């Protein structure tokens, strides 16, 4: 009996959905995108300006696509169920292209979407299957084409003018620009001095009831200090402050003999309303400020909660709704569930008469509900034992915010007092004010604590409790507290504040914030120190070049406008080709100008006032692989004896010798898919980062390459304590293309490389060279003659300097099998068979040589069956010792979930 085929994008999601659908459905995963633009070509038609993309099956996904095609051919119906956003719609469209190869197959394909992975939501979605939304696909495809046009046509310019390997991103460059501009604001900032004053007072004859009041003005005129102008030229002032020490001393002297009186007390009620349920940017900001999660970690953990967690008797359940949204909208069923829990668990006073409704921003896509728990009655405490620490923290944050959104406001009693101090010296009245509030009803604060914005110390408002000031007229002063202060520069962005400014300026969308922040760090355009973003030198150079030569394309306002136009394409208001034609018109003009006028940073040589430490010649500021550096002007490539002195340029770079700077190199990396801390592995091509869940069921196969600087740090030579037999310098352990090796620290002058040589045995072929262990390109080890290429002797097994006791062969071979370690003769039957068998990877030239050798009549071969077990086999490699192992035959294949 044939089944319906359901395709999702991740194995975890497939496992959860498979349990809800039953035996009539086969659920498989596409492991993300299965089609993309080619890597070796721009892949977009530009000659006729149709901008049609050339899509191919993603490299490495061929076996998986074939498997899906075979499953689709047997299925009655095909349901495509990737995530309910533009990217998910594009994945569904690409699956439809591959599976719908004829009219009959295309009729079977339907699209299903659900905002939460629960049994009810999944089954309802299958009752309302639809066609693929081409508008959503067009919007995603347009974004991909825009990014490809910029990346593939601007990046080569950076390779030519700055450094090979750099890349330019359409949105990422604008994000780097924000960070660079903030750094320049900080550099250009000039601190303004100001003084504040507080008086410690108490009601007359009530010594123990003290409170602090802030100085606000003189004779009704506010005290303030000029603080420049804003971007529009409007004057700015620092309230409740004096300009300098002289002014403060005058006020202090006047207040020494002043009469203090309470002139007015005002009692008001303040209501603090609950916040709306989380949207993506809000979740990222709160997770950063309350739990220290970076954006990558937040979205990875949220993805796992969305796809499903095994919670005991209920099985695998999706715990939260889809986590990429810009709408605070909530379904009526979810609101009813939250209100029911509040009424039962907290009581009627915490339940408002009607449900709280929240509206999103005018430019919000409003495609999905807010981020909320799939069941409000599933409290964090009830499922805590099934979740990891980070999953529990994030789930608790989401659950508390959602439940609090359906609760009444918190109510405060606010007391504001006006105080006057009349000086007998100056006859002036000095105005003070104090404000305090007391929580009368906690309301929504019973379940959710709001992260307060930091306030200035001189802000007189706050939660300080004031004594009863009824019928109080005269006050007594205990102490005057003066304080010198200076204005502070704007803070550098952290992940939370960067997401906030991206959202405010309309740059990117909820689904792109995490990738933007990840990309600018991975490309080393910015670095994070103590949680704050600093632009790197290469980031500043690239940003300046791109903004200068592409003023329109990399303008923040234009980038935001493009996002709005992509929204219009999604809604069917604009054709995707029209947007690309308008964009490419500007882009092509700027590209032609940039190709001619962009500054060549590679050739930069600036004479400086600094002198060489070796020869005293002037130093030149040059550009190298890792940024600017100083080099001696007396250096001459043709003269080997010329001065080669160089030193690092540290001007304008973050100080990496501070504790914060050292911490920047030790930031943990988190899996994009599940949010867990990634671990360092070593593969045959060097070190890399891998998710610890690589071999779990379902697996999380996220891996990430190390940056150039990370690789440099890991591959730094390590002293061995041994001395070089040629020059006497210390030997060091290095990392090469084929693994670890030991060589002289005096390289390149001394090229000694220590080899693992078989003692007491010479090459059996040439009789002169030693036999050394070597590593092939594919990672396998073999033994070869040190006289290579003069002598081409090799052996896959370790030669042993012992004669065969049976046939007197001059040496034996050592072979390791599962059953143990064996010695066998070079003339054994197995050895002869292996030598005679043709190798799969043999080249044509090698085949010709083999044929030629066979043609030569040879003497009858000696066959010896000598074999001896000499020890136990070593333990097999594990994930901990060798990293995750990929099976050759089933790397991409998935088992159906029933």
PDB file of N, CA and C in Angstrom, residues 78-82 86 88-97 106 109-113 129-138:
ATOM      1  N   UNK A  78       2.233  14.175  -2.360  1.00  0.00           N
ATOM      2  CA  UNK A  78       3.489  14.726  -1.848  1.00  0.00           C
ATOM      3  C   UNK A  78       3.178  16.034  -1.144  1.00  0.00           C
ATOM      4  N   UNK A  79       3.475  16.089   0.134  1.00  0.00           N
ATOM      5  CA  UNK A  79       3.240  17.301   0.915  1.00  0.00           C
ATOM      6  C   UNK A  79       4.587  17.936   1.256  1.00  0.00           C
ATOM      7  N   UNK A  80       4.754  19.184   0.898  1.00  0.00           N
ATOM      8  CA  UNK A  80       5.987  19.916   1.173  1.00  0.00           C
ATOM      9  C   UNK A  80       5.756  20.800   2.392  1.00  0.00           C
ATOM     10  N   UNK A  81       6.516  20.555   3.467  1.00  0.00           N
ATOM     11  CA  UNK A  81       6.233  21.232   4.745  1.00  0.00           C
ATOM     12  C   UNK A  81       7.452  21.911   5.365  1.00  0.00           C
ATOM     13  N   UNK A  82       8.273  22.617   4.581  1.00  0.00           N
ATOM     14  CA  UNK A  82       9.332  23.425   5.217  1.00  0.00           C
ATOM     15  C   UNK A  82       8.731  24.582   6.011  1.00  0.00           C
ATOM     16  N   UNK A  86       9.591  32.926   3.746  1.00  0.00           N
ATOM     17  CA  UNK A  86      10.056  33.013   2.352  1.00  0.00           C
ATOM     18  C   UNK A  86      11.050  31.904   2.030  1.00  0.00           C
ATOM     19  N   UNK A  88      11.465  29.022   3.529  1.00  0.00           N
ATOM     20  CA  UNK A  88      10.786  27.734   3.496  1.00  0.00           C
ATOM     21  C   UNK A  88       9.991  27.540   2.217  1.00  0.00           C
ATOM     22  N   UNK A  89       9.365  28.607   1.725  1.00  0.00           N
ATOM     23  CA  UNK A  89       8.598  28.530   0.473  1.00  0.00           C
ATOM     24  C   UNK A  89       9.533  28.254  -0.700  1.00  0.00           C
ATOM     25  N   UNK A  90      10.736  28.868  -0.661  1.00  0.00           N
ATOM     26  CA  UNK A  90      11.719  28.629  -1.727  1.00  0.00           C
ATOM     27  C   UNK A  90      12.195  27.179  -1.701  1.00  0.00           C
ATOM     28  N   UNK A  91      12.423  26.617  -0.511  1.00  0.00           N
ATOM     29  CA  UNK A  91      12.820  25.212  -0.404  1.00  0.00           C
ATOM     30  C   UNK A  91      11.730  24.325  -0.995  1.00  0.00           C
ATOM     31  N   UNK A  92      10.460  24.637  -0.673  1.00  0.00           N
ATOM     32  CA  UNK A  92       9.334  23.862  -1.210  1.00  0.00           C
ATOM     33  C   UNK A  92       9.289  23.962  -2.734  1.00  0.00           C
ATOM     34  N   UNK A  93       9.532  25.166  -3.271  1.00  0.00           N
ATOM     35  CA  UNK A  93       9.513  25.349  -4.727  1.00  0.00           C
ATOM     36  C   UNK A  93      10.613  24.540  -5.400  1.00  0.00           C
ATOM     37  N   UNK A  94      11.796  24.507  -4.791  1.00  0.00           N
ATOM     38  CA  UNK A  94      12.908  23.740  -5.366  1.00  0.00           C
ATOM     39  C   UNK A  94      12.631  22.243  -5.294  1.00  0.00           C
ATOM     40  N   UNK A  95      12.002  21.799  -4.213  1.00  0.00           N
ATOM     41  CA  UNK A  95      11.602  20.388  -4.129  1.00  0.00           C
ATOM     42  C   UNK A  95      10.590  20.052  -5.218  1.00  0.00           C
ATOM     43  N   UNK A  96       9.661  20.970  -5.461  1.00  0.00           N
ATOM     44  CA  UNK A  96       8.649  20.754  -6.496  1.00  0.00           C
ATOM     45  C   UNK A  96       9.290  20.650  -7.876  1.00  0.00           C
ATOM     46  N   UNK A  97      10.332  21.450  -8.114  1.00  0.00           N
ATOM     47  CA  UNK A  97      11.041  21.388  -9.404  1.00  0.00           C
ATOM     48  C   UNK A  97      11.675  20.017  -9.602  1.00  0.00           C
ATOM     49  N   UNK A 106       3.367  16.550 -10.756  1.00  0.00           N
ATOM     50  CA  UNK A 106       3.072  17.909 -10.287  1.00  0.00           C
ATOM     51  C   UNK A 106       1.703  18.006  -9.652  1.00  0.00           C
ATOM     52  N   UNK A 109       1.659  17.261  -5.837  1.00  0.00           N
ATOM     53  CA  UNK A 109       2.412  18.109  -4.913  1.00  0.00           C
ATOM     54  C   UNK A 109       1.523  19.177  -4.288  1.00  0.00           C
ATOM     55  N   UNK A 110       1.548  19.263  -2.959  1.00  0.00           N
ATOM     56  CA  UNK A 110       0.806  20.282  -2.229  1.00  0.00           C
ATOM     57  C   UNK A 110       1.720  20.873  -1.147  1.00  0.00           C
ATOM     58  N   UNK A 111       1.399  22.105  -0.747  1.00  0.00           N
ATOM     59  CA  UNK A 111       2.189  22.808   0.264  1.00  0.00           C
ATOM     60  C   UNK A 111       1.381  22.899   1.557  1.00  0.00           C
ATOM     61  N   UNK A 112       2.025  22.575   2.685  1.00  0.00           N
ATOM     62  CA  UNK A 112       1.375  22.726   3.987  1.00  0.00           C
ATOM     63  C   UNK A 112       2.279  23.562   4.887  1.00  0.00           C
ATOM     64  N   UNK A 113       1.672  24.413   5.696  1.00  0.00           N
ATOM     65  CA  UNK A 113       2.427  25.240   6.649  1.00  0.00           C
ATOM     66  C   UNK A 113       1.733  25.206   8.001  1.00  0.00           C
ATOM     67  N   UNK A 129      -4.215  22.112   2.874  1.00  0.00           N
ATOM     68  CA  UNK A 129      -3.058  22.161   1.968  1.00  0.00           C
ATOM     69  C   UNK A 129      -3.353  23.104   0.811  1.00  0.00           C
ATOM     70  N   UNK A 130      -2.320  23.736   0.288  1.00  0.00           N
ATOM     71  CA  UNK A 130      -2.474  24.729  -0.784  1.00  0.00           C
ATOM     72  C   UNK A 130      -1.376  24.551  -1.823  1.00  0.00           C
ATOM     73  N   UNK A 131      -1.443  25.383  -2.853  1.00  0.00           N
ATOM     74  CA  UNK A 131      -0.369  25.420  -3.842  1.00  0.00           C
ATOM     75  C   UNK A 131       0.790  26.253  -3.301  1.00  0.00           C
ATOM     76  N   UNK A 132       1.936  26.132  -3.922  1.00  0.00           N
ATOM     77  CA  UNK A 132       3.093  26.941  -3.532  1.00  0.00           C
ATOM     78  C   UNK A 132       2.810  28.404  -3.877  1.00  0.00           C
ATOM     79  N   UNK A 133       3.103  29.298  -2.953  1.00  0.00           N
ATOM     80  CA  UNK A 133       2.881  30.732  -3.131  1.00  0.00           C
ATOM     81  C   UNK A 133       4.059  31.319  -3.916  1.00  0.00           C
ATOM     82  N   UNK A 134       3.824  31.586  -5.194  1.00  0.00           N
ATOM     83  CA  UNK A 134       4.911  32.045  -6.053  1.00  0.00           C
ATOM     84  C   UNK A 134       5.410  33.427  -5.660  1.00  0.00           C
ATOM     85  N   UNK A 135       4.555  34.247  -5.070  1.00  0.00           N
ATOM     86  CA  UNK A 135       4.998  35.577  -4.634  1.00  0.00           C
ATOM     87  C   UNK A 135       6.066  35.465  -3.543  1.00  0.00           C
ATOM     88  N   UNK A 136       5.835  34.550  -2.596  1.00  0.00           N
ATOM     89  CA  UNK A 136       6.841  34.329  -1.550  1.00  0.00           C
ATOM     90  C   UNK A 136       8.154  33.822  -2.155  1.00  0.00           C
ATOM     91  N   UNK A 137       8.037  32.913  -3.097  1.00  0.00           N
ATOM     92  CA  UNK A 137       9.227  32.364  -3.763  1.00  0.00           C
ATOM     93  C   UNK A 137       9.973  33.471  -4.501  1.00  0.00           C
ATOM     94  N   UNK A 138       9.237  34.330  -5.193  1.00  0.00           N
ATOM     95  CA  UNK A 138       9.863  35.424  -5.945  1.00  0.00           C
ATOM     96  C   UNK A 138      10.602  36.385  -5.016  1.00  0.00           C
TER      97      UNK A 138
END
